[in-house]
Structures are given as structure tokens and as C-alpha cells.
Coordinates of C-alpha atoms and ligand atoms in Angstrom, one line a residue:
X1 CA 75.7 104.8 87.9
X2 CA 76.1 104.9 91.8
X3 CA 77.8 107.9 93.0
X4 CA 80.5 107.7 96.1
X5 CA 81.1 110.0 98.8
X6 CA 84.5 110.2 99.5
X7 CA 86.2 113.0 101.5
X8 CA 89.5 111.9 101.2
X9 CA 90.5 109.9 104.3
X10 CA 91.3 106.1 103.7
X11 CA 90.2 103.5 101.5
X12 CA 87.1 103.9 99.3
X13 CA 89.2 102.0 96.3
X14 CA 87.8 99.0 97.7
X15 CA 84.4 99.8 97.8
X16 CA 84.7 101.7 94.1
X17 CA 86.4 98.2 93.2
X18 CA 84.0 96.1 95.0
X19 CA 81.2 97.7 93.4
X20 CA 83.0 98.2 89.6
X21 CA 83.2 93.7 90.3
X22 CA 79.3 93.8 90.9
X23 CA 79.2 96.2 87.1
X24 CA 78.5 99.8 88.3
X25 CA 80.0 102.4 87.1
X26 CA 80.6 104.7 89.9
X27 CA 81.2 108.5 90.0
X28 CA 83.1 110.1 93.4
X29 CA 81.4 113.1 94.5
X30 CA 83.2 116.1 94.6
X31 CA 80.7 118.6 95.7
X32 CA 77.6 119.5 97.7
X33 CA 75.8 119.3 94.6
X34 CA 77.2 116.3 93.7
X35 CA 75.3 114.9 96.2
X36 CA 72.6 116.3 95.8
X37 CA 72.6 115.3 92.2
X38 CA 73.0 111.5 93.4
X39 CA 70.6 108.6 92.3
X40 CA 71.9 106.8 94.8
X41 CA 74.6 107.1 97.6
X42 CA 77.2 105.1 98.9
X43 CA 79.9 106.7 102.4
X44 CA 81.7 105.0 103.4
X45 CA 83.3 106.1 106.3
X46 CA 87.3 106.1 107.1
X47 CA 89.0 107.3 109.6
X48 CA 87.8 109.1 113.3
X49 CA 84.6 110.5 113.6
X50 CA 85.9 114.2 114.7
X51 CA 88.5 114.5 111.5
X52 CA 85.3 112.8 109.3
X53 CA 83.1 115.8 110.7
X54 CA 85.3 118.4 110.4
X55 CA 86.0 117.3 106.7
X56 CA 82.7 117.1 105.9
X57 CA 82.4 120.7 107.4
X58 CA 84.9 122.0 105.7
X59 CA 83.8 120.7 102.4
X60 CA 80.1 121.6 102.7
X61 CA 78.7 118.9 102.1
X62 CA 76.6 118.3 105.7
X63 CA 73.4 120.2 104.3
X64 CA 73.4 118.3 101.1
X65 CA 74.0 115.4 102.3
X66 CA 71.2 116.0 105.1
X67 CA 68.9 116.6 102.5
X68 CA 70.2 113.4 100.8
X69 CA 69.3 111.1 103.5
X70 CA 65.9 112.8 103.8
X71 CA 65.1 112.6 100.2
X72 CA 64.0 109.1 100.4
X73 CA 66.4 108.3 97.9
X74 CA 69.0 104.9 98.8
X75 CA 71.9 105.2 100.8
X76 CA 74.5 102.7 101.8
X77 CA 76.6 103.9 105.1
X78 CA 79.6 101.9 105.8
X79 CA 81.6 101.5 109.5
X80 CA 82.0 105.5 109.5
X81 CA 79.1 106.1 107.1
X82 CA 76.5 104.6 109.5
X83 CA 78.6 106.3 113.1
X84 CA 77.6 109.7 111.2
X85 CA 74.3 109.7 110.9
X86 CA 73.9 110.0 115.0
X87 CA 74.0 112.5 117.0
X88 CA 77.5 112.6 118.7
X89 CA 80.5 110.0 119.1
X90 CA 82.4 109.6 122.4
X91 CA 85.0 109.3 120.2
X92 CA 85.1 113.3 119.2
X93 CA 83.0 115.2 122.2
X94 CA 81.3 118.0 121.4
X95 CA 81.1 117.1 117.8
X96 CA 77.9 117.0 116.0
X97 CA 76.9 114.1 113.9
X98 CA 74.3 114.4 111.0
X99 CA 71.8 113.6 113.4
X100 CA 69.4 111.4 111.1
X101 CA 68.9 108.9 113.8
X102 CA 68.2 109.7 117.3
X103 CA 71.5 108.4 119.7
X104 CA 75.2 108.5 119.8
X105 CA 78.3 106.4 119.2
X106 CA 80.1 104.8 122.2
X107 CA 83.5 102.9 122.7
X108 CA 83.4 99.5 123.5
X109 CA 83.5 98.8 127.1
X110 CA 84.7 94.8 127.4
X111 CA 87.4 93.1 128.6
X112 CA 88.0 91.5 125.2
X113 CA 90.7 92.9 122.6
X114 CA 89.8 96.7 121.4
X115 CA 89.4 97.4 118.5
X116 CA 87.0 95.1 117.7
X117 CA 88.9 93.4 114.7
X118 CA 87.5 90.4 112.4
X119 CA 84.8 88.3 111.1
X120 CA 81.8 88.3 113.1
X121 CA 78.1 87.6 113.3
X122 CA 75.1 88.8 112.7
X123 CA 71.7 88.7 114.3
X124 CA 68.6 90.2 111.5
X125 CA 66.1 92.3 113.4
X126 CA 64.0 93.1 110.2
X127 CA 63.2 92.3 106.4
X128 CA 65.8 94.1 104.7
X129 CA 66.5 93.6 100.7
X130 CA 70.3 93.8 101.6
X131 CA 70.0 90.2 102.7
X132 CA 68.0 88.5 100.3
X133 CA 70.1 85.3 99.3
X134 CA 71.7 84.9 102.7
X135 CA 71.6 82.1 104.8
X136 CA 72.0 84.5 108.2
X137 CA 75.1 82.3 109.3
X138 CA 77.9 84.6 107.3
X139 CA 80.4 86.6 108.8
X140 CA 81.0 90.0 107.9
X141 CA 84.3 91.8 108.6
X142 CA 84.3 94.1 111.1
X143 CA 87.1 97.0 112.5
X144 CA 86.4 99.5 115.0
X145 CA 86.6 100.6 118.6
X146 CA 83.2 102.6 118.5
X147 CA 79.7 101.1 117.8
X148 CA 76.3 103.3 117.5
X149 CA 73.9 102.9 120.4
X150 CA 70.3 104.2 119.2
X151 CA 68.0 105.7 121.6
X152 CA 65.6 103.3 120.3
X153 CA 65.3 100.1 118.3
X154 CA 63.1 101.2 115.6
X155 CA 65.8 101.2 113.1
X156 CA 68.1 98.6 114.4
X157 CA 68.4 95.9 111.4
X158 CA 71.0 94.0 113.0
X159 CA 73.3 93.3 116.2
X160 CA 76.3 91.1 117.2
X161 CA 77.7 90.1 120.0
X162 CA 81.0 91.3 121.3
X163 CA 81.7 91.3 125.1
X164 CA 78.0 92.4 124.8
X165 CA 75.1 92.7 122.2
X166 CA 75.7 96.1 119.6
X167 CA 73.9 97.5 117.1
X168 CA 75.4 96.3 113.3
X169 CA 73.7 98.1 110.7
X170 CA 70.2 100.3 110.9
X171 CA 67.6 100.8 108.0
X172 CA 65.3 103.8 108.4
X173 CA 63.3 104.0 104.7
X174 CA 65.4 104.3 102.4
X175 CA 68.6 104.6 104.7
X176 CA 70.7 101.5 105.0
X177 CA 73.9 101.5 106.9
X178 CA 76.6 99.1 108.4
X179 CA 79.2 98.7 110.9
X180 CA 81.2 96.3 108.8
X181 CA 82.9 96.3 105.7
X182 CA 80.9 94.2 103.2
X183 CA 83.5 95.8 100.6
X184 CA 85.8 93.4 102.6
X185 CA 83.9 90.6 103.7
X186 CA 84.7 88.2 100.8
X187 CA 81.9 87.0 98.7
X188 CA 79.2 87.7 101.2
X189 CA 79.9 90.8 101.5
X190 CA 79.7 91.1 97.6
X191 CA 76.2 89.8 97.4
X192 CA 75.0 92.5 100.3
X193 CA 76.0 95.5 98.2
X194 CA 75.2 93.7 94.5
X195 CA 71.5 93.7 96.6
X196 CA 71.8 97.4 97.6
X197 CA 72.3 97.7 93.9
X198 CA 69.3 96.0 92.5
X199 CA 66.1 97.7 94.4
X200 CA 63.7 95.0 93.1
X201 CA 64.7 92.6 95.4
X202 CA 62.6 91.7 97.9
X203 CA 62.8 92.1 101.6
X204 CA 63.9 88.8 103.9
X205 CA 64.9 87.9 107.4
X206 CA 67.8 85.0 106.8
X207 CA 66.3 82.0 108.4
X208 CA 69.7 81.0 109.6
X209 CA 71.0 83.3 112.0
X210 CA 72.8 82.5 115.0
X211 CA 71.5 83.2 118.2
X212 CA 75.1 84.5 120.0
X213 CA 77.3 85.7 117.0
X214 CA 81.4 84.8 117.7
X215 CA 84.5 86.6 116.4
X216 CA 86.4 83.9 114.5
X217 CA 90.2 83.3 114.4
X218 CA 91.7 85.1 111.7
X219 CA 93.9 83.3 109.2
X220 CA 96.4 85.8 107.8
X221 CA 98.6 85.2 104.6
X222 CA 101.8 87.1 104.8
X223 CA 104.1 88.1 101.6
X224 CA 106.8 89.2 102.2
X225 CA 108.2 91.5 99.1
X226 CA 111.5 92.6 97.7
X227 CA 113.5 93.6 94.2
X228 CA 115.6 90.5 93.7
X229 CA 119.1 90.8 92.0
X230 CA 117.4 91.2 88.7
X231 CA 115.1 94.1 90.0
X232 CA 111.9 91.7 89.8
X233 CA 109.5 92.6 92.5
X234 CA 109.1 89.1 94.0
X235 CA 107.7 87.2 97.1
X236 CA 110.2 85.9 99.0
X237 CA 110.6 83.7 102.8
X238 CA 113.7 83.9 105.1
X239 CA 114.8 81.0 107.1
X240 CA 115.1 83.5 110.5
X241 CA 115.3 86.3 108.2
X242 CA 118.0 85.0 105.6
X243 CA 116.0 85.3 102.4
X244 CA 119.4 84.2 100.3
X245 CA 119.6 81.0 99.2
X246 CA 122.9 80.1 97.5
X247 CA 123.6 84.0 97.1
X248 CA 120.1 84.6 95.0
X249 CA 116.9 86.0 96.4
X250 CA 114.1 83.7 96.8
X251 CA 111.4 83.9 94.3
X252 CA 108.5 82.0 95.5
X253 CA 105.6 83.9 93.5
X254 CA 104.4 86.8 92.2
X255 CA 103.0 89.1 94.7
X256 CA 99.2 90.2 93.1
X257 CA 99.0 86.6 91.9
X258 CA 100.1 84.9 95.3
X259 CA 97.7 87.4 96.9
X260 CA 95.0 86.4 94.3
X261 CA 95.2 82.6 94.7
X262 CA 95.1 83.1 99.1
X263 CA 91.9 85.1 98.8
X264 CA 90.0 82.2 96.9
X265 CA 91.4 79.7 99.3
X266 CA 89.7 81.7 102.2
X267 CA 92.6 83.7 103.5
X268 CA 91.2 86.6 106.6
X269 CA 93.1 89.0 105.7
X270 CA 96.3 89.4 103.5
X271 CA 99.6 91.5 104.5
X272 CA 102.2 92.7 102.5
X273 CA 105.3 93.6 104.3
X274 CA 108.1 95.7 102.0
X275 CA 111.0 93.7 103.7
X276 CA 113.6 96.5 102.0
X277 CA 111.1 99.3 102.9
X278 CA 113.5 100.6 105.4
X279 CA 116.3 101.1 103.1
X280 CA 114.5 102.3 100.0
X281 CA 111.5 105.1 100.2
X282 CA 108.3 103.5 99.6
X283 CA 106.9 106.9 97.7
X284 CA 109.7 106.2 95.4
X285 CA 109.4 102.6 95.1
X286 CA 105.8 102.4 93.2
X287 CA 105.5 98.8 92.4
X288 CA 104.4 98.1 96.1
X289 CA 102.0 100.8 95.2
X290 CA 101.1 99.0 92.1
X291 CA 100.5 95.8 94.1
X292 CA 98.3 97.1 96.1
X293 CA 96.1 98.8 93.2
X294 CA 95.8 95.7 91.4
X295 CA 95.3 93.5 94.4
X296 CA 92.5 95.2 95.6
X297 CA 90.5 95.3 92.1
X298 CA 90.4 91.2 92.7
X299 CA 90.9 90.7 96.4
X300 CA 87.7 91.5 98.9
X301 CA 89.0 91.2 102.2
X302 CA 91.5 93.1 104.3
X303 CA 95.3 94.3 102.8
X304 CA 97.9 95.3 105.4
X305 CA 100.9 97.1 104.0
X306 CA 104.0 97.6 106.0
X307 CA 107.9 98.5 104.7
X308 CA 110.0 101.9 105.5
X309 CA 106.6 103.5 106.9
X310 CA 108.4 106.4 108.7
X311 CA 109.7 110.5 108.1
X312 CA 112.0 110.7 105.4
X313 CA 114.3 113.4 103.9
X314 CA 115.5 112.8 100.0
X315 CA 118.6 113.5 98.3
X316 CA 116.7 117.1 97.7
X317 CA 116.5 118.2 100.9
X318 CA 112.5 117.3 100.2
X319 CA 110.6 116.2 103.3
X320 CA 107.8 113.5 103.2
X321 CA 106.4 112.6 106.7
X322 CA 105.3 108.7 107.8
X323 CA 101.5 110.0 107.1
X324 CA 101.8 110.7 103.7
X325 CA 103.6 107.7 103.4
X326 CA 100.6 106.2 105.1
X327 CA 98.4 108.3 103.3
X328 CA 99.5 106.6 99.8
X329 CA 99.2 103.6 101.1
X330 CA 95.5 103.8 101.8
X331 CA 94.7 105.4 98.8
X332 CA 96.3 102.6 96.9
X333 CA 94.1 100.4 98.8
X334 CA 95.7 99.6 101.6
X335 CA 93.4 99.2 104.9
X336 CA 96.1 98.7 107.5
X337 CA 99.7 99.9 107.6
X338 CA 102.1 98.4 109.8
X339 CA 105.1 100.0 111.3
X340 CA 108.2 98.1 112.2
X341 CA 111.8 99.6 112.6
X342 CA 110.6 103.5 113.0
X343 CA 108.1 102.0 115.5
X344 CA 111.0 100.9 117.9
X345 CA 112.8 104.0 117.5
X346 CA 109.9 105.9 118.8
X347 CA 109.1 103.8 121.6
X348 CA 113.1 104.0 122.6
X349 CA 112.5 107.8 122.5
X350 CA 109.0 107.6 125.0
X351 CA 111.4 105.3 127.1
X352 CA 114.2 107.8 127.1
X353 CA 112.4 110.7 127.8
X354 CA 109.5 109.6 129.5
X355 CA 107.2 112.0 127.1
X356 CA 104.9 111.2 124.3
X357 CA 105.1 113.9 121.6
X358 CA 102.2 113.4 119.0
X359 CA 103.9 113.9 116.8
X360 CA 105.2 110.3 116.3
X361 CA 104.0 108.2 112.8
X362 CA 102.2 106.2 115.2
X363 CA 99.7 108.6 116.9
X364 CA 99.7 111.0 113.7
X365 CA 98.5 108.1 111.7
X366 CA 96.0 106.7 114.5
X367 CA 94.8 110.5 114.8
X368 CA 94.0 110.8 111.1
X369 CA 92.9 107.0 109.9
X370 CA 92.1 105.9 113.3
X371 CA 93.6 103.4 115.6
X372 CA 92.8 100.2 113.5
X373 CA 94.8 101.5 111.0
X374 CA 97.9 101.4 112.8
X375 CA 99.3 98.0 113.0
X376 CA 102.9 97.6 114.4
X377 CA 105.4 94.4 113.3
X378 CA 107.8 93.5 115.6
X379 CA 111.2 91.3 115.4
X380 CA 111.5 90.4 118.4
X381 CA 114.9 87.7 119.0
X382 CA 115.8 85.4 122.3
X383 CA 118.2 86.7 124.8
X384 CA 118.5 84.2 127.1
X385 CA 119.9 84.9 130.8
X386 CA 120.6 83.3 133.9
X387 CA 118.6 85.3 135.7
X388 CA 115.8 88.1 135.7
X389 CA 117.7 90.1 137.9
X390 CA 120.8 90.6 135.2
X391 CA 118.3 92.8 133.2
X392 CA 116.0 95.4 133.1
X393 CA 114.0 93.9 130.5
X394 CA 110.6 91.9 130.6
X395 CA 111.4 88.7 131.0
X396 CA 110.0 85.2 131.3
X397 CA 110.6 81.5 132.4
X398 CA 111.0 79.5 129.9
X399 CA 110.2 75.8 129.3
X400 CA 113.1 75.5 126.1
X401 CA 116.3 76.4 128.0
X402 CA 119.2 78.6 126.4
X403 CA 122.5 77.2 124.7
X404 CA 123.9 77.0 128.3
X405 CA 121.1 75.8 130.5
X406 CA 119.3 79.6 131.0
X407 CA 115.9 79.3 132.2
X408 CA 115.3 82.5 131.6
X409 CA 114.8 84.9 128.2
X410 CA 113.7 88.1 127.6
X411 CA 112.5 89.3 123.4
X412 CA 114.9 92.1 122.3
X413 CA 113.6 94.2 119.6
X414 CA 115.0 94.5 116.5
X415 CA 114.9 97.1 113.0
X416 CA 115.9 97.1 109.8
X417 CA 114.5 93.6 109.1
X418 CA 116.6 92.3 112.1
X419 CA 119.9 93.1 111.5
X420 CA 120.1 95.4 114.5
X421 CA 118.9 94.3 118.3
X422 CA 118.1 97.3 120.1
X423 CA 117.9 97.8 124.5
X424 CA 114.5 97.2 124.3
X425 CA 112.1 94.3 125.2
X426 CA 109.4 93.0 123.5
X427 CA 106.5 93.5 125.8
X428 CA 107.5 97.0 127.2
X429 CA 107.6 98.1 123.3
X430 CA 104.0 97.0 122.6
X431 CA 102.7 98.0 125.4
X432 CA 103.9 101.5 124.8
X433 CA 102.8 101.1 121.0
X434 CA 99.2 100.9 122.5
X435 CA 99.0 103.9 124.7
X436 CA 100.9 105.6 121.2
X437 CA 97.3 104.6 119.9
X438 CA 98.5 101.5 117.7
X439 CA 95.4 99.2 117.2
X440 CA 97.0 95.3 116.8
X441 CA 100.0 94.3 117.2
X442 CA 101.9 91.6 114.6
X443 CA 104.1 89.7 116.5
X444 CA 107.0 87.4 114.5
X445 CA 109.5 85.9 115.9
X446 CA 113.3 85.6 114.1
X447 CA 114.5 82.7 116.1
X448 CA 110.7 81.0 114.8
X449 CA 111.0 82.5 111.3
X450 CA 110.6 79.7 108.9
X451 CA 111.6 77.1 111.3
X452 CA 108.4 75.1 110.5
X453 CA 108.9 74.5 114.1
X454 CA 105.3 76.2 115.7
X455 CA 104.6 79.5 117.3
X456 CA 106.6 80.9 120.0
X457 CA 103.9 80.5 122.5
X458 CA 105.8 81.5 125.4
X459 CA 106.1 85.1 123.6
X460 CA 102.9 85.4 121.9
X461 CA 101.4 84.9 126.1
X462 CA 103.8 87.5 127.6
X463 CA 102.3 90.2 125.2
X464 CA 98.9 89.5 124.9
X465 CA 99.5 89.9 128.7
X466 CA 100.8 93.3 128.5
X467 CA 98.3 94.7 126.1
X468 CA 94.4 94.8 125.2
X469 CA 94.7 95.1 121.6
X470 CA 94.6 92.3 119.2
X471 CA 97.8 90.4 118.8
X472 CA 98.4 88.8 115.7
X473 CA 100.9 85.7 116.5
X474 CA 103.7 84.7 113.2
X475 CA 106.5 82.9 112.9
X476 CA 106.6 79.1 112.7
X477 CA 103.6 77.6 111.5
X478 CA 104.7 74.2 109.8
X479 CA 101.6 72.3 110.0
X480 CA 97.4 72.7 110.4
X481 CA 98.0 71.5 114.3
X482 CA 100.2 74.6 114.9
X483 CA 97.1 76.5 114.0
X484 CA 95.4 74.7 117.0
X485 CA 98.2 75.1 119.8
X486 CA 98.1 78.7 119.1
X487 CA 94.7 79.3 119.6
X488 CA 94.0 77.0 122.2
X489 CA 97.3 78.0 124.0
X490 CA 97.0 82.1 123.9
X491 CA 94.4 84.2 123.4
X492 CA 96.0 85.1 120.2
X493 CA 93.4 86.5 117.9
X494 CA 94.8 86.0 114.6
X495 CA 97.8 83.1 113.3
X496 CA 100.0 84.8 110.4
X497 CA 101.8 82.1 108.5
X498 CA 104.0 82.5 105.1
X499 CA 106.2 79.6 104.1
X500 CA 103.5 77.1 104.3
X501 CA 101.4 79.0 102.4
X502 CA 104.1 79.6 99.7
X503 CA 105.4 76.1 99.0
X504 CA 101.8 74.6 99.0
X505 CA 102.7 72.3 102.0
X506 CA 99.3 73.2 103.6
X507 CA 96.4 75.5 101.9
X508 CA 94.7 77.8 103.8
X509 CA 91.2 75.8 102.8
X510 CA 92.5 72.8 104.7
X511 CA 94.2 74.7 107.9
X512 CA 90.2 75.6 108.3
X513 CA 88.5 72.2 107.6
X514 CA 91.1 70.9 110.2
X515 CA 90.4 74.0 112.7
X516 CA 86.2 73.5 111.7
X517 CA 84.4 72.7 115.1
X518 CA 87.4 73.1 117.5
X519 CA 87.9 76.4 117.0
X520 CA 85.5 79.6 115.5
X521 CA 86.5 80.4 112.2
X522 CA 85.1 82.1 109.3
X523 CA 84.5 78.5 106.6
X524 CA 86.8 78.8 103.2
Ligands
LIG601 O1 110.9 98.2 109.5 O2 108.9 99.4 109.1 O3 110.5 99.1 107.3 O4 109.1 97.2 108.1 C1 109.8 96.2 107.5 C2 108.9 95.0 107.6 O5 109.5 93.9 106.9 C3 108.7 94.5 109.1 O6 107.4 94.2 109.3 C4 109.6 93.2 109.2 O7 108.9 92.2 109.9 C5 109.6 92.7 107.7 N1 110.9 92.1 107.4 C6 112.1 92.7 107.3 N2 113.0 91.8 106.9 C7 112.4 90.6 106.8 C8 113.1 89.4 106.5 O8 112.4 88.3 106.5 N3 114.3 89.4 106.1 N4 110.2 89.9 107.1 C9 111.1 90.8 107.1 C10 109.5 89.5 108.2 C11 108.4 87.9 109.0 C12 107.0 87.4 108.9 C13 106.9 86.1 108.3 C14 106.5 85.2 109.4 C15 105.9 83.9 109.0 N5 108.8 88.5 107.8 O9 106.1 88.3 108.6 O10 106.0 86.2 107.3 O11 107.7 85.0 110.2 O12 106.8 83.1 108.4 P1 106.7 81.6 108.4 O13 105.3 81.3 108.5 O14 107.3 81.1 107.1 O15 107.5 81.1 109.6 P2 109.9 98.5 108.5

């Protein structure tokens, strides 16, 4: 029995799942004594530090869970879970951490993408039984924009290397805790936490580990997921958005299984995207919810859900708002929601009035889970003009001229799965989704959608120009060497591909054996 602190903010189904895999029985703690009652302790940590703290507060669970940590008995922090123990964060001033370890928590300061998203490195500073077996060459999956900075390296047990060197995890005793998400690094991350679970084993520095740790490339399988004519929730692929094919909807899988069989071919990170979500209310539309659950009890790395994420008023007059949509979501085991259509209405609104309310889905959800957690999909379409100077909008020079000779083009924003192009460009809308407090951006393309054709490069270059979170580039991809181009063409930090994937033209194992050694990746 291993017992799980969870204060209700985000998703601790995958580390309940994770560790159910590894054959524990886990119990969630409900109370201060709870804790206090605990054999041993896993937190992990969701959310921002301030709304963490103040939950904790409210809950009282800071004493016991102070007197945990100092019991000597184990205890496994995760990303949040290891922030608390300090003193303060930078990202909540003037409120108190658990102070266990002497220092405080700091936002990144680099010129690279913030949050720090992906599979990353690690360097071990000292035996540690959490990684006996490892080679010291895995990557771990990391999200966050704040990393601990100890006032001394007594406790540090390992660092990576983003922009600069940060603390990863810290042991003190009996108190081990983490930056990343071994619930969501893959099999690796598996093996940490069956070691947290087995004290007998002994204590190792891997021999292997890398002297500068490097983000890798993320390789993202999307489904995208409907009701077809026969009600059947199924996977299906547009060609530029048209998922009809001679009137029926296209069934290429079965979502859980599809997401099942991209995991164990090495697949980053996994989305889901509720293509109907805008027209049907995901609270009443449980299967997605469903999805999710039973995804997550098989699939250990990152789930993004997106689909009709936004306010919404039933036939009842009853109100639900975007977070508890969100909310759901997360609790289903979700790690990342991504906005779309409600998204664009929001920015159109910032645009119009020049005024950010906070009250938006965007910040309220960033406020609550945290800016990682806030991923927004875009659907963006060609315009082509003559000239900049006919529009207002962002817009570039582009090498593959319009129907009539324009050399010109600017990316009009769409909703409701692109059947509506709004007055709005592409790069003004993510750039104001950023200062909103979104944390990545997914960028598709219709005009790209299923081509097979390649990445819209020109695109995915004119937004990584306007913000400094990570972009996501989709739409396109048709063979392994479009993988390439992308990443060697933009600074693109992850490649989202679907109808590849779904027709088993190319396998996510091989689009990595052919990226292996020209570009850093995380092996399949
Ligand atoms: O607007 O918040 O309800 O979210 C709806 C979500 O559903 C949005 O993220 C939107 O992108 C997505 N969506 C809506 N309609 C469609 C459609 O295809 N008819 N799918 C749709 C978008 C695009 C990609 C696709 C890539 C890669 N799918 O995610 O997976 O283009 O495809 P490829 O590799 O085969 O070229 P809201």
C-alpha cells in the first residue's frame, strides 16, 4: 500500500495508474492524518505553486505533511511535489513553501522556448536507489517554467541542462523528489518509481550519463475523434478538414487502441482532439472522458485533450464554465487541454477592446493548472494578396505563389473545425494567446491537412517568430524526410503528424531510426 497526496488540482490518475502497472495498491489521502498515517508518500504536484500552497493551507495538511518529510519515512515529490519543499517560488511571492530544503524556485531565464516542455537529460550527482538499472542516457519528461535553485548542493541528485545547468531532482534521507514526470516518461520512468517502491535496492550512479543533457524533438500522434453516422466513437483524418468520404465518416481505428499501439511504437506525446467538441458539450459527451480514463491506465507518456473546451449554457439554463470543463478533463487524465474555436473568439475580443479580462478560459485555466496546461490549436488557412499593404494582417512572402501569381499570404484564423475564417491572423492570435498565459502553441494548417505534402514551413517560421513558447508544427507530414525539413528548417519543437500514423504508411519507430543522429530525439 503506498498512499497519494492529492489536493485536487490536475492529474494524479497517471501516477495512481503508473504505480497500480508497477502492482501497488494505492490509497489517496484525504486528511492530515492521512498523512500522517502514511508508510510511504507520493505528491505529486499539479498546478501553480501559490493555488498548491493555498490548497494545502486550506486543507491542513502543511504540519502533517511537515512532520512527514521529517519522519524519515520515504517520499517521492513530483514537478510540484519537489517546488514545495523550498522556501518560496517566484512564481507566487510572498508565499511560503514547506521549507524542508534551504532555497527557492525561480523562472527560467533563457532565450529558449518557456515552458520548458519535453524529454530531457539527466546528469547523477549521487548514489540514489531510484536509479538502479539505468544506463544514465534516458530521457525523462519534463513540463514547467519554474525550476528549484538550492542554496546549496548538498542535496542536489541531479541537473540538466536547459539554456543553463538546473537542479532535476534532490534526495535528502529519506526525501526523494523530481522535476519531471517519471509517471510520464515511458518505460523509464516506470522503472524509477517501481525502484522508489522496492527500498532494498541498492544505491548507484548510472555509468552512462551525458555530460550536456539536450531537449529532444517531440514526435506527437494526433487522433482526431468523432461519433460517426452510427454513433461509434471513432478516429477519423480529413483531407483539409473533409473527414467524409463518399458521404460516411472515416473510421480509421479505435481511439484507446490507436492510442495504445503509438505509445509502444515510441510516440512523445499523444493528443486527442474532439473534432465535434464545438458543437456538442464535452461534459455531456462522456466517451471522450472514457477515452481518456482507459488510455491513461496503459499509456505512460503525455495525453492532450482538446474539443468544445469553452463556457457553455444547457437547455436548462445550467452554466458550466471552460475550467470545469478543463477540470474534467484532467481528472480523467488528461495533462494538457487545448483550446481552439473559443480561443479565437477571445483573442478577437483582447483585439477589439484592447483589454484582457481574466476571466477568459485561457488565463482561468493557466491560473489554476498552470501555463503548461494550456495548449491552444489553431486552423489557420491561406489568404493570398497582392500586396501587404491590402491588409492589416501579419503577413509574409511567400516562396509558393497564390492561384493568381500573389506573392504574398497572410494565415486567417478559423473555428468550429474550419468552417468559419475569422478577421484575424495567425501570428497576432498566438502571440496574444501567450501574453493570455497559454503555454505551447499547436499549429495545423487546413490548406496542409492531409495533403501528405510536408509542413507549411513558411507558417510554422512566422509564429515561432512571434512567440517564445513552444510551437508544435502539424499538418502535412507524408514521409520520415518531412520530419527532417521541419526541424532543420524552424525551430519547431515538436512535429504532430496523423494520417501517416493511421494508415501505417510510416511508424513512429522508423520516423526516429531515420531522424537518429541528425536530429536529438528521445530512441523508440
Ligand atoms: O474548436 O476548441 O472545439 O477544438 C476543436 C479541435 O478539433 C481543434 O483543435 C481543431 O483543430 C480540431 N478539428 C476540428 N475539425 C477538424 C477536422 O479535421 N475536420 N481536426 C479538426 C484538426 C488537424 C490536425 C491533424 C493534422 C495532421 N485536425 O490535428 O491531426 O492536420 O494531419 P496529417 O498529419 O494527416 O496531415 P474546439
Amino acid at each position: 500500500m503506498i498512499s497519494l497526496l492529492d489536493y485536487g488540482a490536475g492529474n494524479v490518475r497517471s501516477v495512481i495508474n503508473a504505480l497500480e502497472r508497477l502492482g501497488e495498491t494505492v490509497q489517496t489521502v484525504s486528511s492530515g492524518q492521512d498523512i500522517t498515517n502514511a508508510q510511504r508518500l507520493v505528491f505529486p504536484g499539479v498546478g501553480s505553486f501559490g493555488s498548491m500552497m493555498t490548497i494545502l493551507q486550506e486543507k491542513n495538511y502543511v504540519a502533517a505533511l511537515t512532520e512527514y518529510l521529517e519522519s524519515g519515512k520515504p517520499f517521492l515529490g513530483i514537478c510540484l511535489g519537489l517546488q514545495a519543499l523550498f522556501e518560496s517560488s517566484e512564481e507566487a511571492p510572498g508565499v511560503p513553501g514547506l521549507s524542508i530544503i534551504p532555497g527557492s524556485v525561480k523562472r527560467f531565464t533563457t532565450e529558449l522556448a518557456v515552458p520548458h516542455i519535453g524529454w530531457n537529460g539527466i546528469k547523477v550527482r549521487q548514489p540514489s536507489m531510484l536509479f538502479n538499472g539505468c544506463e544514465g542516457d534516458e530521457k525523462f519528461y519534463f513540463v514547467h517554467s519554474f525550476h528549484v535553485a538550492p542554496a546549496s548542493d548538498e542535496h542536489v541528485l541531479t541537473e540538466t541542462d536547459y539554456g543553463y545547468e538546473f537542479v532535476s531532482a534532490i534526495q535528502k534521507d529519506n526525501i526523494i523528489a523530481t522535476q519531471f514526470h517519471p509517471e510520464k516518461s515511458g518505460k523509464a520512468g516506470l522503472a524509477l518509481l517501481d525502484n522508489f517502491l522496492d527500498s532494498t535496492r541498492e544505491e548507484i550512479i548510472p555509468s552512462s550519463c551525458p555530460r550536456q543533457t539536450k531537449l529532444a524533438k517531440r514526435i506527437i500522434a494526433c487522433l482526431d475523434v468523432r461519433a460517426n453516422d452510427q454513433g461509434d466513437l471513432v478516429v477519423t483524418k480529413g483531407d483539409q478538414y473533409d473527414v467524409r468520404e463518399k458521404g460516411d465518416v472515416r473510421n480509421l481505428g479505435k481511439p484507446v487502441q490507436l492510442a495504445g499501439r503509438y505509445y509502444e511504437e515510441g510516440a512523445d506525446e499523444i493528443t486527442f482532439l474532439n473534432i465535434t467538441g464545438f458543437r456538442d458539450f464535452p461534459l455531456k459527451d462522456m466517451p471522450m472522458l472514457d477515452v481518456l480514463e482507459n488510455t491513461s491506465k496503459n499509456v505512460f507518456v503525455p495525453l492532450t485533450i482538446g474539443g468544445g473546451i469553452r463556457d457553455y449554457t444547457d437547455k436548462d439554463g445550467n452554466k458550466y464554465s471552460a475550467l470545469e470543463v478543463a477540470s474534467e478533463y484532467f481528472r480523467s487524465g488528461a495533462d494538457k487541454v487545448s483550446i481552439g474555436s473559443d480561443a479565437v473568439l477571445i483573442v478577437e475580443e483582447v483585439v477589439k477592446t484592447g483589454k484582457t479580462t481574466g476571466l477568459s478560459s485561457i488565463e482561468q485555466i493557466a491560473r489554476v493548472y498552470g501555463n503548461q496546461a494550456v495548449v491552444i490549436s489553431v486552423d489557420p488557412r491561406r489568404v493570398y494578396v497582392k500586396s501587404p499593404d491590402t491588409v492589416e494582417h501579419h503577413t509574409i512572402k511567400t516562396g509558393t505563389p497564390g492561384p493568381d501569381g500573389e506573392e504574398y499570404c497572410w494565415y486567417q484564423c478559423t473555428i468550429k473545425g474550419g468552417r468559419e475564417g475569422r478577421e484575424l491572423d495567425a501570428v497576432t492570435f498566438t502571440r496574444i494567446c501567450e501574453q493570455l498565459g497559454a503555454g505551447e502553441i499547436l499549429l495545423n494548417c487546413i490548406d496542409k491537412d492531409g495533403t501528405n505534402s510536408g509542413f507549411d514551413l513558411e507558417l510554422i517560421n512566422a509564429v515561432k517568430e512571434a512567440v517564445s513558447i513552444p510551437v508544435i508544427a502539424s499538418s502535412g507530414a507524408g514521409n520520415a524526410e518531412h520530419f527532417i525539413e521541419v526541424f532543420i528548417k524552424t525551430s519547431a519543437e515538436a512535429a504532430l503528424a496523423a494520417g501517416i500514423f493511421h494508415r501505417q504508411e510510416v511508424s513512429i519507430g522508423e520516423v526516429k531510426e531515420f531522424l537518429q543522429g541528425k536530429v536529438e530525439i528521445r530512441p523508440a
